[in-house]
Amino acid sequence: MSIAFLNDSYMPIGEAKISPLDRGFLFGDGIYEVIPSYEGKLLGFTGHIDRMLDGLAGIGLVLDWTHDQWKSLCQELLTQNGNGNLGIYLQVSRGADNKRYHAFPEAVAPTIFGFTFAIPSSPIADRTAAKRYSVITTQDLRWQRCHIKSTALLGNVLHFQQGHEQGNDEALLYNANNELTEASSCNAFIVKDGVVITPPLDNQLLPGITRNMLIDILRKDGSIPVEERVVSMSEVHAADEIWITSSTKEVGAVTTIDGNPVGTGDIGDTWIKAQTLFSNHKYDY
Ligand code: PDD
C-alpha cells in the first residue's frame, strides 16, 4: 500500500484519517497540486509550489511552509513510495473546525495531505506509440475563479464525466462568447498553419505548469511561433491540430473532436516537434 503524509507523519494511505468536519470535506475549502516525477526527478517543482502558494494566498489560507519544506515532503514521499513514475498529490485544506460554519475559523490548523500515484512512463514523441485523445466540446459552466487550483472540483468533474459518458477522454470548454477556455482537467492549444495558439491566462483557466513550460520551451527554441490570445470555437473546429496539456499527460494530441477528425485525423507534425522539445527540456524547470 502506498505511503501518505497527513499533518505531521507518514503512514500507509489506508490508515490516513481526517475529521468529517474538515473544511476540505465539507466545503471543498482547500488548494491542491499535482507534481509529476520520473525515477525520482521532479518536473516543474518551483512553478507548482509557487502556484500553490498563490492559491493559498488567494483564498486567505495562511500556512508558513517554505519551498524547502515542500521539497523535503515530496522527496520523502518519492523515497517511501519507490521512486518510480509517480505523480505527487499535495493538498492543504482550511482544517477541521468543531462546527459547520461558512466563515473562516480562527485558530484552526490547516490539514496537510500528500500521497503518490503511478503515472505512465515519460511520454515520447512517437506517432505510432502516442495516445490519441478524443474530446467533446461543451459550454464551461464552472465558477469564475478557475485560476485557483481549488479542491472544489465538482464543476470540472461534471464536465469530465460528460465527455467520459460519450466515450471521450476530455471535454473542451468554451465561455458564453464561444471562446475556448481550457479542458476539464487540462489546458488546451490549437495549431493553425504552423502557429501554436492558446488562450491567455485569466480567471477562466488554470495557469497550467505544463502550459507555461511548453510556451517557454517553444519560445526559447524559436522555430514554432506561439500566440497567447483569445481562440474562438470556430478556430478550434478548423484547427490543423489540437493539444491538451497537463502534468500527467505532458502534450497530448487530440485527433477527434465531437466525433469528427481534427485536421487530417492523425497526430500532426507540429506535435512531434513540440513534444520532442518538451521531452528534451522538461527537466530544466
Ligand atoms: N489537472 N486545467 C485544469 C482544470 C486542470 O485540472 C489541470 C491539471 C490543468 C493543467 O495544469 P498542469 O499542467 O499544472 O498539470 C489545467 C491535474 C493534473 C489534476 O487535477 O489531476
PDB file of C-alpha atoms and ligand atoms in Angstrom:
ATOM      1  CA  MET A   1       0.000   0.000   0.000  1.00  0.00           C
ATOM      2  CA  SER A   2       1.299   3.469  -0.800  1.00  0.00           C
ATOM      3  CA  ILE A   3       2.641   5.727   1.918  1.00  0.00           C
ATOM      4  CA  ALA A   4       0.881   9.031   2.516  1.00  0.00           C
ATOM      5  CA  PHE A   5       1.679  12.107   4.588  1.00  0.00           C
ATOM      6  CA  LEU A   6      -1.023  13.568   6.827  1.00  0.00           C
ATOM      7  CA  ASN A   7      -0.392  16.631   9.001  1.00  0.00           C
ATOM      8  CA  ASP A   8       2.892  15.590  10.570  1.00  0.00           C
ATOM      9  CA  SER A   9       3.519  11.944   9.839  1.00  0.00           C
ATOM     10  CA  TYR A  10       3.868   9.288   7.176  1.00  0.00           C
ATOM     11  CA  MET A  11       1.574   6.259   7.174  1.00  0.00           C
ATOM     12  CA  PRO A  12       0.045   3.657   4.844  1.00  0.00           C
ATOM     13  CA  ILE A  13      -2.666   5.534   2.955  1.00  0.00           C
ATOM     14  CA  GLY A  14      -5.380   3.249   4.359  1.00  0.00           C
ATOM     15  CA  GLU A  15      -4.534   4.491   7.841  1.00  0.00           C
ATOM     16  CA  ALA A  16      -4.751   8.196   6.951  1.00  0.00           C
ATOM     17  CA  LYS A  17      -7.933   9.597   8.518  1.00  0.00           C
ATOM     18  CA  ILE A  18      -9.421  13.092   8.601  1.00  0.00           C
ATOM     19  CA  SER A  19     -12.323  14.523  10.567  1.00  0.00           C
ATOM     20  CA  PRO A  20     -15.704  14.712   8.783  1.00  0.00           C
ATOM     21  CA  LEU A  21     -15.693  18.353   9.946  1.00  0.00           C
ATOM     22  CA  ASP A  22     -12.612  19.056   7.840  1.00  0.00           C
ATOM     23  CA  ARG A  23     -13.472  22.012   5.617  1.00  0.00           C
ATOM     24  CA  GLY A  24     -11.883  20.276   2.669  1.00  0.00           C
ATOM     25  CA  PHE A  25     -14.500  17.545   3.060  1.00  0.00           C
ATOM     26  CA  LEU A  26     -17.470  19.808   3.916  1.00  0.00           C
ATOM     27  CA  PHE A  27     -16.832  22.772   1.605  1.00  0.00           C
ATOM     28  CA  GLY A  28     -14.058  21.820  -0.823  1.00  0.00           C
ATOM     29  CA  ASP A  29     -12.218  24.586   1.049  1.00  0.00           C
ATOM     30  CA  GLY A  30      -8.639  23.880   0.044  1.00  0.00           C
ATOM     31  CA  ILE A  31      -5.913  24.038  -2.577  1.00  0.00           C
ATOM     32  CA  TYR A  32      -4.132  21.146  -4.273  1.00  0.00           C
ATOM     33  CA  GLU A  33      -1.241  20.406  -6.596  1.00  0.00           C
ATOM     34  CA  VAL A  34      -0.166  17.523  -8.797  1.00  0.00           C
ATOM     35  CA  ILE A  35       3.587  17.339  -9.480  1.00  0.00           C
ATOM     36  CA  PRO A  36       4.941  14.702 -11.886  1.00  0.00           C
ATOM     37  CA  SER A  37       8.181  12.813 -11.273  1.00  0.00           C
ATOM     38  CA  TYR A  38      10.096  10.215 -13.251  1.00  0.00           C
ATOM     39  CA  GLU A  39      12.585   7.962 -11.451  1.00  0.00           C
ATOM     40  CA  GLY A  40      12.742  10.380  -8.533  1.00  0.00           C
ATOM     41  CA  LYS A  41      13.219  13.530 -10.652  1.00  0.00           C
ATOM     42  CA  LEU A  42      10.590  16.231 -10.118  1.00  0.00           C
ATOM     43  CA  LEU A  43       9.250  18.323 -13.006  1.00  0.00           C
ATOM     44  CA  GLY A  44       8.421  21.998 -12.607  1.00  0.00           C
ATOM     45  CA  PHE A  45       8.716  21.850  -8.816  1.00  0.00           C
ATOM     46  CA  THR A  46       9.192  25.600  -8.204  1.00  0.00           C
ATOM     47  CA  GLY A  47       6.316  26.538 -10.520  1.00  0.00           C
ATOM     48  CA  HIS A  48       3.991  24.058  -8.840  1.00  0.00           C
ATOM     49  CA  ILE A  49       4.800  25.311  -5.339  1.00  0.00           C
ATOM     50  CA  ASP A  50       4.603  28.963  -6.434  1.00  0.00           C
ATOM     51  CA  ARG A  51       1.130  28.256  -7.846  1.00  0.00           C
ATOM     52  CA  MET A  52       0.057  26.501  -4.657  1.00  0.00           C
ATOM     53  CA  LEU A  53       1.268  29.423  -2.519  1.00  0.00           C
ATOM     54  CA  ASP A  54      -0.594  31.848  -4.831  1.00  0.00           C
ATOM     55  CA  GLY A  55      -3.709  29.710  -4.437  1.00  0.00           C
ATOM     56  CA  LEU A  56      -3.403  29.622  -0.648  1.00  0.00           C
ATOM     57  CA  ALA A  57      -2.914  33.399  -0.551  1.00  0.00           C
ATOM     58  CA  GLY A  58      -5.840  33.780  -2.966  1.00  0.00           C
ATOM     59  CA  ILE A  59      -8.209  32.041  -0.563  1.00  0.00           C
ATOM     60  CA  GLY A  60      -6.721  33.594   2.597  1.00  0.00           C
ATOM     61  CA  LEU A  61      -5.360  30.305   3.915  1.00  0.00           C
ATOM     62  CA  VAL A  62      -2.297  31.021   6.000  1.00  0.00           C
ATOM     63  CA  LEU A  63       0.404  28.372   6.051  1.00  0.00           C
ATOM     64  CA  ASP A  64       4.040  29.258   6.591  1.00  0.00           C
ATOM     65  CA  TRP A  65       5.666  26.353   4.740  1.00  0.00           C
ATOM     66  CA  THR A  66       8.690  27.200   2.582  1.00  0.00           C
ATOM     67  CA  HIS A  67       9.630  25.722  -0.795  1.00  0.00           C
ATOM     68  CA  ASP A  68      12.312  23.691   1.025  1.00  0.00           C
ATOM     69  CA  GLN A  69       9.741  22.147   3.362  1.00  0.00           C
ATOM     70  CA  TRP A  70       7.561  21.177   0.401  1.00  0.00           C
ATOM     71  CA  LYS A  71      10.591  19.764  -1.393  1.00  0.00           C
ATOM     72  CA  SER A  72      11.543  17.612   1.614  1.00  0.00           C
ATOM     73  CA  LEU A  73       7.971  16.306   1.785  1.00  0.00           C
ATOM     74  CA  CYS A  74       7.948  15.492  -1.950  1.00  0.00           C
ATOM     75  CA  GLN A  75      11.321  13.765  -1.798  1.00  0.00           C
ATOM     76  CA  GLU A  76      10.347  11.729   1.250  1.00  0.00           C
ATOM     77  CA  LEU A  77       7.084  10.664  -0.427  1.00  0.00           C
ATOM     78  CA  LEU A  78       9.032   9.583  -3.512  1.00  0.00           C
ATOM     79  CA  THR A  79      11.567   7.643  -1.437  1.00  0.00           C
ATOM     80  CA  GLN A  80       8.909   5.941   0.637  1.00  0.00           C
ATOM     81  CA  ASN A  81       6.938   5.004  -2.480  1.00  0.00           C
ATOM     82  CA  GLY A  82       9.811   3.598  -4.503  1.00  0.00           C
ATOM     83  CA  ASN A  83      10.801   6.451  -6.855  1.00  0.00           C
ATOM     84  CA  GLY A  84       9.063   5.098  -9.980  1.00  0.00           C
ATOM     85  CA  ASN A  85       6.986   7.222 -12.345  1.00  0.00           C
ATOM     86  CA  LEU A  86       4.905   8.958  -9.739  1.00  0.00           C
ATOM     87  CA  GLY A  87       2.522  11.876  -9.524  1.00  0.00           C
ATOM     88  CA  ILE A  88       2.690  13.644  -6.191  1.00  0.00           C
ATOM     89  CA  TYR A  89      -0.656  14.932  -4.937  1.00  0.00           C
ATOM     90  CA  LEU A  90      -0.464  17.707  -2.324  1.00  0.00           C
ATOM     91  CA  GLN A  91      -3.472  19.220  -0.610  1.00  0.00           C
ATOM     92  CA  VAL A  92      -3.950  21.883   2.047  1.00  0.00           C
ATOM     93  CA  SER A  93      -7.425  22.427   3.459  1.00  0.00           C
ATOM     94  CA  ARG A  94      -8.572  25.060   5.935  1.00  0.00           C
ATOM     95  CA  GLY A  95      -8.650  22.356   8.592  1.00  0.00           C
ATOM     96  CA  ALA A  96     -11.206  20.740  10.875  1.00  0.00           C
ATOM     97  CA  ASP A  97     -13.379  23.076  12.939  1.00  0.00           C
ATOM     98  CA  ASN A  98     -15.714  21.838  15.678  1.00  0.00           C
ATOM     99  CA  LYS A  99     -18.809  23.007  13.774  1.00  0.00           C
ATOM    100  CA  ARG A 100     -20.043  23.575  10.230  1.00  0.00           C
ATOM    101  CA  TYR A 101     -19.986  27.335   9.711  1.00  0.00           C
ATOM    102  CA  HIS A 102     -19.144  29.095   6.459  1.00  0.00           C
ATOM    103  CA  ALA A 103     -16.869  31.853   7.809  1.00  0.00           C
ATOM    104  CA  PHE A 104     -13.159  31.043   8.111  1.00  0.00           C
ATOM    105  CA  PRO A 105     -12.482  29.549  11.562  1.00  0.00           C
ATOM    106  CA  GLU A 106      -9.901  31.119  13.840  1.00  0.00           C
ATOM    107  CA  ALA A 107      -7.079  29.127  15.399  1.00  0.00           C
ATOM    108  CA  VAL A 108      -7.746  26.012  13.356  1.00  0.00           C
ATOM    109  CA  ALA A 109      -4.653  24.360  11.874  1.00  0.00           C
ATOM    110  CA  PRO A 110      -4.741  23.571   8.134  1.00  0.00           C
ATOM    111  CA  THR A 111      -4.858  19.912   7.145  1.00  0.00           C
ATOM    112  CA  ILE A 112      -1.846  18.959   5.027  1.00  0.00           C
ATOM    113  CA  PHE A 113      -2.076  15.805   2.958  1.00  0.00           C
ATOM    114  CA  GLY A 114       0.194  14.229   0.369  1.00  0.00           C
ATOM    115  CA  PHE A 115       0.332  10.922  -1.465  1.00  0.00           C
ATOM    116  CA  THR A 116       1.716   9.496  -4.680  1.00  0.00           C
ATOM    117  CA  PHE A 117       0.095   7.664  -7.565  1.00  0.00           C
ATOM    118  CA  ALA A 118       1.501   5.844 -10.565  1.00  0.00           C
ATOM    119  CA  ILE A 119       1.658   7.792 -13.820  1.00  0.00           C
ATOM    120  CA  PRO A 120       2.529   6.473 -17.306  1.00  0.00           C
ATOM    121  CA  SER A 121       6.237   6.457 -18.187  1.00  0.00           C
ATOM    122  CA  SER A 122       7.669   9.612 -19.729  1.00  0.00           C
ATOM    123  CA  PRO A 123       5.756  10.333 -22.967  1.00  0.00           C
ATOM    124  CA  ILE A 124       7.849  10.200 -26.145  1.00  0.00           C
ATOM    125  CA  ALA A 125       7.252  11.998 -29.428  1.00  0.00           C
ATOM    126  CA  ASP A 126       6.461   8.892 -31.435  1.00  0.00           C
ATOM    127  CA  ARG A 127       3.392   8.935 -33.665  1.00  0.00           C
ATOM    128  CA  THR A 128       2.984   5.159 -33.509  1.00  0.00           C
ATOM    129  CA  ALA A 129       3.167   4.969 -29.702  1.00  0.00           C
ATOM    130  CA  ALA A 130       1.415   8.190 -28.670  1.00  0.00           C
ATOM    131  CA  LYS A 131      -2.075   8.173 -27.250  1.00  0.00           C
ATOM    132  CA  ARG A 132      -4.680   9.824 -29.474  1.00  0.00           C
ATOM    133  CA  TYR A 133      -7.155  11.793 -27.393  1.00  0.00           C
ATOM    134  CA  SER A 134     -10.790  12.356 -28.263  1.00  0.00           C
ATOM    135  CA  VAL A 135     -12.771  15.272 -26.862  1.00  0.00           C
ATOM    136  CA  ILE A 136     -16.246  16.700 -26.807  1.00  0.00           C
ATOM    137  CA  THR A 137     -16.955  20.422 -26.622  1.00  0.00           C
ATOM    138  CA  THR A 138     -19.355  21.919 -24.109  1.00  0.00           C
ATOM    139  CA  GLN A 139     -20.064  25.280 -22.502  1.00  0.00           C
ATOM    140  CA  ASP A 140     -17.899  25.998 -19.473  1.00  0.00           C
ATOM    141  CA  LEU A 141     -20.319  26.066 -16.524  1.00  0.00           C
ATOM    142  CA  ARG A 142     -17.703  26.301 -13.757  1.00  0.00           C
ATOM    143  CA  TRP A 143     -17.130  29.252 -11.442  1.00  0.00           C
ATOM    144  CA  GLN A 144     -15.318  32.498 -12.236  1.00  0.00           C
ATOM    145  CA  ARG A 145     -12.140  31.695 -10.297  1.00  0.00           C
ATOM    146  CA  CYS A 146     -10.750  28.897 -12.420  1.00  0.00           C
ATOM    147  CA  HIS A 147      -7.216  30.269 -11.990  1.00  0.00           C
ATOM    148  CA  ILE A 148      -7.295  28.951  -8.399  1.00  0.00           C
ATOM    149  CA  LYS A 149      -6.438  25.253  -8.122  1.00  0.00           C
ATOM    150  CA  SER A 150      -9.226  24.619  -5.660  1.00  0.00           C
ATOM    151  CA  THR A 151     -10.128  21.176  -4.363  1.00  0.00           C
ATOM    152  CA  ALA A 152     -13.759  22.134  -5.111  1.00  0.00           C
ATOM    153  CA  LEU A 153     -13.715  20.317  -8.459  1.00  0.00           C
ATOM    154  CA  LEU A 154     -17.365  19.352  -8.911  1.00  0.00           C
ATOM    155  CA  GLY A 155     -17.740  21.660 -11.924  1.00  0.00           C
ATOM    156  CA  ASN A 156     -14.687  20.031 -13.534  1.00  0.00           C
ATOM    157  CA  VAL A 157     -15.845  16.543 -12.569  1.00  0.00           C
ATOM    158  CA  LEU A 158     -19.254  17.062 -14.185  1.00  0.00           C
ATOM    159  CA  HIS A 159     -17.668  18.281 -17.432  1.00  0.00           C
ATOM    160  CA  PHE A 160     -15.143  15.440 -17.463  1.00  0.00           C
ATOM    161  CA  GLN A 161     -17.966  12.944 -16.882  1.00  0.00           C
ATOM    162  CA  GLN A 162     -19.926  14.428 -19.809  1.00  0.00           C
ATOM    163  CA  GLY A 163     -17.035  13.568 -22.115  1.00  0.00           C
ATOM    164  CA  HIS A 164     -16.412  10.228 -20.442  1.00  0.00           C
ATOM    165  CA  GLU A 165     -20.024   9.066 -20.794  1.00  0.00           C
ATOM    166  CA  GLN A 166     -19.761   9.672 -24.537  1.00  0.00           C
ATOM    167  CA  GLY A 167     -16.571   7.597 -24.728  1.00  0.00           C
ATOM    168  CA  ASN A 168     -14.171  10.566 -24.819  1.00  0.00           C
ATOM    169  CA  ASP A 169     -11.055  11.430 -22.851  1.00  0.00           C
ATOM    170  CA  GLU A 170     -11.796  15.074 -22.151  1.00  0.00           C
ATOM    171  CA  ALA A 171     -14.222  17.941 -22.608  1.00  0.00           C
ATOM    172  CA  LEU A 172     -13.018  21.179 -24.234  1.00  0.00           C
ATOM    173  CA  LEU A 173     -14.797  24.112 -22.636  1.00  0.00           C
ATOM    174  CA  TYR A 174     -15.957  27.422 -24.117  1.00  0.00           C
ATOM    175  CA  ASN A 175     -17.332  30.537 -22.466  1.00  0.00           C
ATOM    176  CA  ALA A 176     -20.555  32.451 -23.205  1.00  0.00           C
ATOM    177  CA  ASN A 177     -18.760  34.240 -26.083  1.00  0.00           C
ATOM    178  CA  ASN A 178     -17.908  30.931 -27.771  1.00  0.00           C
ATOM    179  CA  GLU A 179     -14.243  31.280 -26.827  1.00  0.00           C
ATOM    180  CA  LEU A 180     -12.079  28.363 -25.736  1.00  0.00           C
ATOM    181  CA  THR A 181     -11.125  28.398 -22.064  1.00  0.00           C
ATOM    182  CA  GLU A 182      -9.420  25.061 -21.286  1.00  0.00           C
ATOM    183  CA  ALA A 183     -10.414  21.407 -20.775  1.00  0.00           C
ATOM    184  CA  SER A 184     -11.909  19.960 -17.595  1.00  0.00           C
ATOM    185  CA  SER A 185      -8.507  18.767 -16.324  1.00  0.00           C
ATOM    186  CA  CYS A 186      -6.022  20.161 -18.886  1.00  0.00           C
ATOM    187  CA  ASN A 187      -5.084  23.320 -20.756  1.00  0.00           C
ATOM    188  CA  ALA A 188      -5.822  23.492 -24.459  1.00  0.00           C
ATOM    189  CA  PHE A 189      -3.865  24.572 -27.541  1.00  0.00           C
ATOM    190  CA  ILE A 190      -4.637  24.689 -31.249  1.00  0.00           C
ATOM    191  CA  VAL A 191      -2.238  24.717 -34.186  1.00  0.00           C
ATOM    192  CA  LYS A 192      -3.174  26.547 -37.405  1.00  0.00           C
ATOM    193  CA  ASP A 193      -0.814  26.977 -40.368  1.00  0.00           C
ATOM    194  CA  GLY A 194       2.160  26.129 -38.157  1.00  0.00           C
ATOM    195  CA  VAL A 195       1.281  28.628 -35.397  1.00  0.00           C
ATOM    196  CA  VAL A 196       0.623  27.341 -31.871  1.00  0.00           C
ATOM    197  CA  ILE A 197      -2.201  29.279 -30.208  1.00  0.00           C
ATOM    198  CA  THR A 198      -3.564  29.073 -26.656  1.00  0.00           C
ATOM    199  CA  PRO A 199      -5.965  31.254 -24.643  1.00  0.00           C
ATOM    200  CA  PRO A 200      -4.335  33.930 -22.458  1.00  0.00           C
ATOM    201  CA  LEU A 201      -4.160  33.485 -18.686  1.00  0.00           C
ATOM    202  CA  ASP A 202      -7.099  34.962 -16.820  1.00  0.00           C
ATOM    203  CA  ASN A 203      -9.756  33.870 -14.315  1.00  0.00           C
ATOM    204  CA  GLN A 204     -11.257  31.429 -16.833  1.00  0.00           C
ATOM    205  CA  LEU A 205      -8.426  28.909 -16.770  1.00  0.00           C
ATOM    206  CA  LEU A 206      -5.765  27.363 -14.607  1.00  0.00           C
ATOM    207  CA  PRO A 207      -2.223  28.672 -15.166  1.00  0.00           C
ATOM    208  CA  GLY A 208      -1.016  25.184 -16.034  1.00  0.00           C
ATOM    209  CA  ILE A 209       2.618  24.471 -15.278  1.00  0.00           C
ATOM    210  CA  THR A 210       2.874  22.247 -18.363  1.00  0.00           C
ATOM    211  CA  ARG A 211       1.288  25.043 -20.449  1.00  0.00           C
ATOM    212  CA  ASN A 212       3.792  27.571 -19.137  1.00  0.00           C
ATOM    213  CA  MET A 213       6.764  25.227 -19.609  1.00  0.00           C
ATOM    214  CA  LEU A 214       5.673  24.364 -23.162  1.00  0.00           C
ATOM    215  CA  ILE A 215       5.246  28.023 -24.159  1.00  0.00           C
ATOM    216  CA  ASP A 216       8.646  28.891 -22.669  1.00  0.00           C
ATOM    217  CA  ILE A 217      10.361  25.928 -24.348  1.00  0.00           C
ATOM    218  CA  LEU A 218       8.812  26.750 -27.746  1.00  0.00           C
ATOM    219  CA  ARG A 219       9.705  30.439 -27.472  1.00  0.00           C
ATOM    220  CA  LYS A 220      13.293  29.702 -26.461  1.00  0.00           C
ATOM    221  CA  ASP A 221      13.657  27.289 -29.388  1.00  0.00           C
ATOM    222  CA  GLY A 222      12.095  29.858 -31.708  1.00  0.00           C
ATOM    223  CA  SER A 223      11.245  27.584 -34.637  1.00  0.00           C
ATOM    224  CA  ILE A 224       7.489  27.415 -33.945  1.00  0.00           C
ATOM    225  CA  PRO A 225       5.559  30.668 -33.417  1.00  0.00           C
ATOM    226  CA  VAL A 226       3.381  30.794 -30.280  1.00  0.00           C
ATOM    227  CA  GLU A 227       0.468  33.147 -29.639  1.00  0.00           C
ATOM    228  CA  GLU A 228      -1.418  33.618 -26.371  1.00  0.00           C
ATOM    229  CA  ARG A 229      -4.717  35.101 -27.477  1.00  0.00           C
ATOM    230  CA  VAL A 230      -8.460  34.558 -27.483  1.00  0.00           C
ATOM    231  CA  VAL A 231      -9.370  31.446 -29.517  1.00  0.00           C
ATOM    232  CA  SER A 232     -12.882  31.200 -30.975  1.00  0.00           C
ATOM    233  CA  MET A 233     -14.609  27.834 -31.171  1.00  0.00           C
ATOM    234  CA  SER A 234     -14.789  28.162 -34.959  1.00  0.00           C
ATOM    235  CA  GLU A 235     -10.977  28.289 -34.911  1.00  0.00           C
ATOM    236  CA  VAL A 236     -10.926  25.211 -32.686  1.00  0.00           C
ATOM    237  CA  HIS A 237     -13.097  23.263 -35.126  1.00  0.00           C
ATOM    238  CA  ALA A 238     -10.987  24.425 -38.106  1.00  0.00           C
ATOM    239  CA  ALA A 239      -7.636  23.718 -36.383  1.00  0.00           C
ATOM    240  CA  ASP A 240      -4.937  21.570 -38.000  1.00  0.00           C
ATOM    241  CA  GLU A 241      -4.026  20.175 -34.564  1.00  0.00           C
ATOM    242  CA  ILE A 242      -5.426  20.371 -31.044  1.00  0.00           C
ATOM    243  CA  TRP A 243      -3.350  19.591 -27.945  1.00  0.00           C
ATOM    244  CA  ILE A 244      -4.232  19.202 -24.287  1.00  0.00           C
ATOM    245  CA  THR A 245      -1.537  19.648 -21.663  1.00  0.00           C
ATOM    246  CA  SER A 246      -1.273  18.577 -18.056  1.00  0.00           C
ATOM    247  CA  SER A 247       1.332  17.350 -15.616  1.00  0.00           C
ATOM    248  CA  THR A 248       0.436  13.710 -16.118  1.00  0.00           C
ATOM    249  CA  LYS A 249      -0.025  13.897 -19.933  1.00  0.00           C
ATOM    250  CA  GLU A 250       2.609  16.434 -20.997  1.00  0.00           C
ATOM    251  CA  VAL A 251       1.451  17.394 -24.539  1.00  0.00           C
ATOM    252  CA  GLY A 252      -1.480  15.218 -25.611  1.00  0.00           C
ATOM    253  CA  ALA A 253      -2.506  15.141 -29.282  1.00  0.00           C
ATOM    254  CA  VAL A 254      -6.280  15.313 -29.825  1.00  0.00           C
ATOM    255  CA  THR A 255      -7.324  13.573 -33.030  1.00  0.00           C
ATOM    256  CA  THR A 256     -11.133  13.544 -32.614  1.00  0.00           C
ATOM    257  CA  ILE A 257     -13.423  16.423 -31.642  1.00  0.00           C
ATOM    258  CA  ASP A 258     -17.179  15.917 -31.261  1.00  0.00           C
ATOM    259  CA  GLY A 259     -16.812  12.714 -33.282  1.00  0.00           C
ATOM    260  CA  ASN A 260     -15.035  14.467 -36.183  1.00  0.00           C
ATOM    261  CA  PRO A 261     -11.349  14.227 -37.151  1.00  0.00           C
ATOM    262  CA  VAL A 262      -9.010  17.048 -36.146  1.00  0.00           C
ATOM    263  CA  GLY A 263      -7.140  18.171 -39.288  1.00  0.00           C
ATOM    264  CA  THR A 264      -6.108  15.034 -41.162  1.00  0.00           C
ATOM    265  CA  GLY A 265      -7.317  12.900 -38.252  1.00  0.00           C
ATOM    266  CA  ASP A 266      -3.774  11.815 -37.405  1.00  0.00           C
ATOM    267  CA  ILE A 267      -1.202  13.183 -34.977  1.00  0.00           C
ATOM    268  CA  GLY A 268       0.326  16.311 -36.521  1.00  0.00           C
ATOM    269  CA  ASP A 269       3.919  17.209 -37.364  1.00  0.00           C
ATOM    270  CA  THR A 270       3.901  20.219 -35.048  1.00  0.00           C
ATOM    271  CA  TRP A 271       3.021  17.929 -32.119  1.00  0.00           C
ATOM    272  CA  ILE A 272       6.048  15.743 -32.927  1.00  0.00           C
ATOM    273  CA  LYS A 273       8.320  18.799 -32.809  1.00  0.00           C
ATOM    274  CA  ALA A 274       6.700  20.236 -29.679  1.00  0.00           C
ATOM    275  CA  GLN A 275       6.694  17.007 -27.648  1.00  0.00           C
ATOM    276  CA  THR A 276      10.312  16.362 -28.719  1.00  0.00           C
ATOM    277  CA  LEU A 277      11.341  19.815 -27.471  1.00  0.00           C
ATOM    278  CA  PHE A 278       9.305  19.303 -24.289  1.00  0.00           C
ATOM    279  CA  SER A 279      10.985  15.950 -23.619  1.00  0.00           C
ATOM    280  CA  ASN A 280      14.428  17.499 -24.187  1.00  0.00           C
ATOM    281  CA  HIS A 281      13.897  20.458 -21.852  1.00  0.00           C
ATOM    282  CA  LYS A 282      11.361  19.402 -19.219  1.00  0.00           C
ATOM    283  CA  TYR A 283      13.963  18.867 -16.505  1.00  0.00           C
ATOM    284  CA  ASP A 284      15.163  22.480 -16.953  1.00  0.00           C
ATOM    285  CA  TYR A 285      12.142  23.584 -14.871  1.00  0.00           C
TER     286      TYR A 285
HETATM  287  N1  PDD B   1      -5.050  18.810 -13.639  1.00  0.00           N
HETATM  288  N2  PDD B   1      -6.575  22.908 -16.158  1.00  0.00           N
HETATM  289  C1  PDD B   1      -7.203  22.181 -15.219  1.00  0.00           C
HETATM  290  C2  PDD B   1      -8.624  22.470 -14.937  1.00  0.00           C
HETATM  291  C3  PDD B   1      -6.505  21.178 -14.524  1.00  0.00           C
HETATM  292  O1  PDD B   1      -7.125  20.467 -13.565  1.00  0.00           O
HETATM  293  C4  PDD B   1      -5.152  20.926 -14.848  1.00  0.00           C
HETATM  294  C5  PDD B   1      -4.351  19.876 -14.145  1.00  0.00           C
HETATM  295  C6  PDD B   1      -4.543  21.693 -15.849  1.00  0.00           C
HETATM  296  C7  PDD B   1      -3.096  21.511 -16.224  1.00  0.00           C
HETATM  297  O2  PDD B   1      -2.234  22.004 -15.215  1.00  0.00           O
HETATM  298  P1  PDD B   1      -0.774  21.406 -15.012  1.00  0.00           P
HETATM  299  O3  PDD B   1      -0.088  21.499 -16.318  1.00  0.00           O
HETATM  300  O4  PDD B   1      -0.177  22.290 -13.997  1.00  0.00           O
HETATM  301  O5  PDD B   1      -0.913  19.984 -14.550  1.00  0.00           O
HETATM  302  C8  PDD B   1      -5.287  22.685 -16.474  1.00  0.00           C
HETATM  303  C9  PDD B   1      -4.399  17.963 -12.675  1.00  0.00           C
HETATM  304  C10 PDD B   1      -3.252  17.193 -13.251  1.00  0.00           C
HETATM  305  C11 PDD B   1      -5.420  17.139 -11.921  1.00  0.00           C
HETATM  306  O6  PDD B   1      -6.372  17.739 -11.460  1.00  0.00           O
HETATM  307  O7  PDD B   1      -5.243  15.932 -11.764  1.00  0.00           O
END
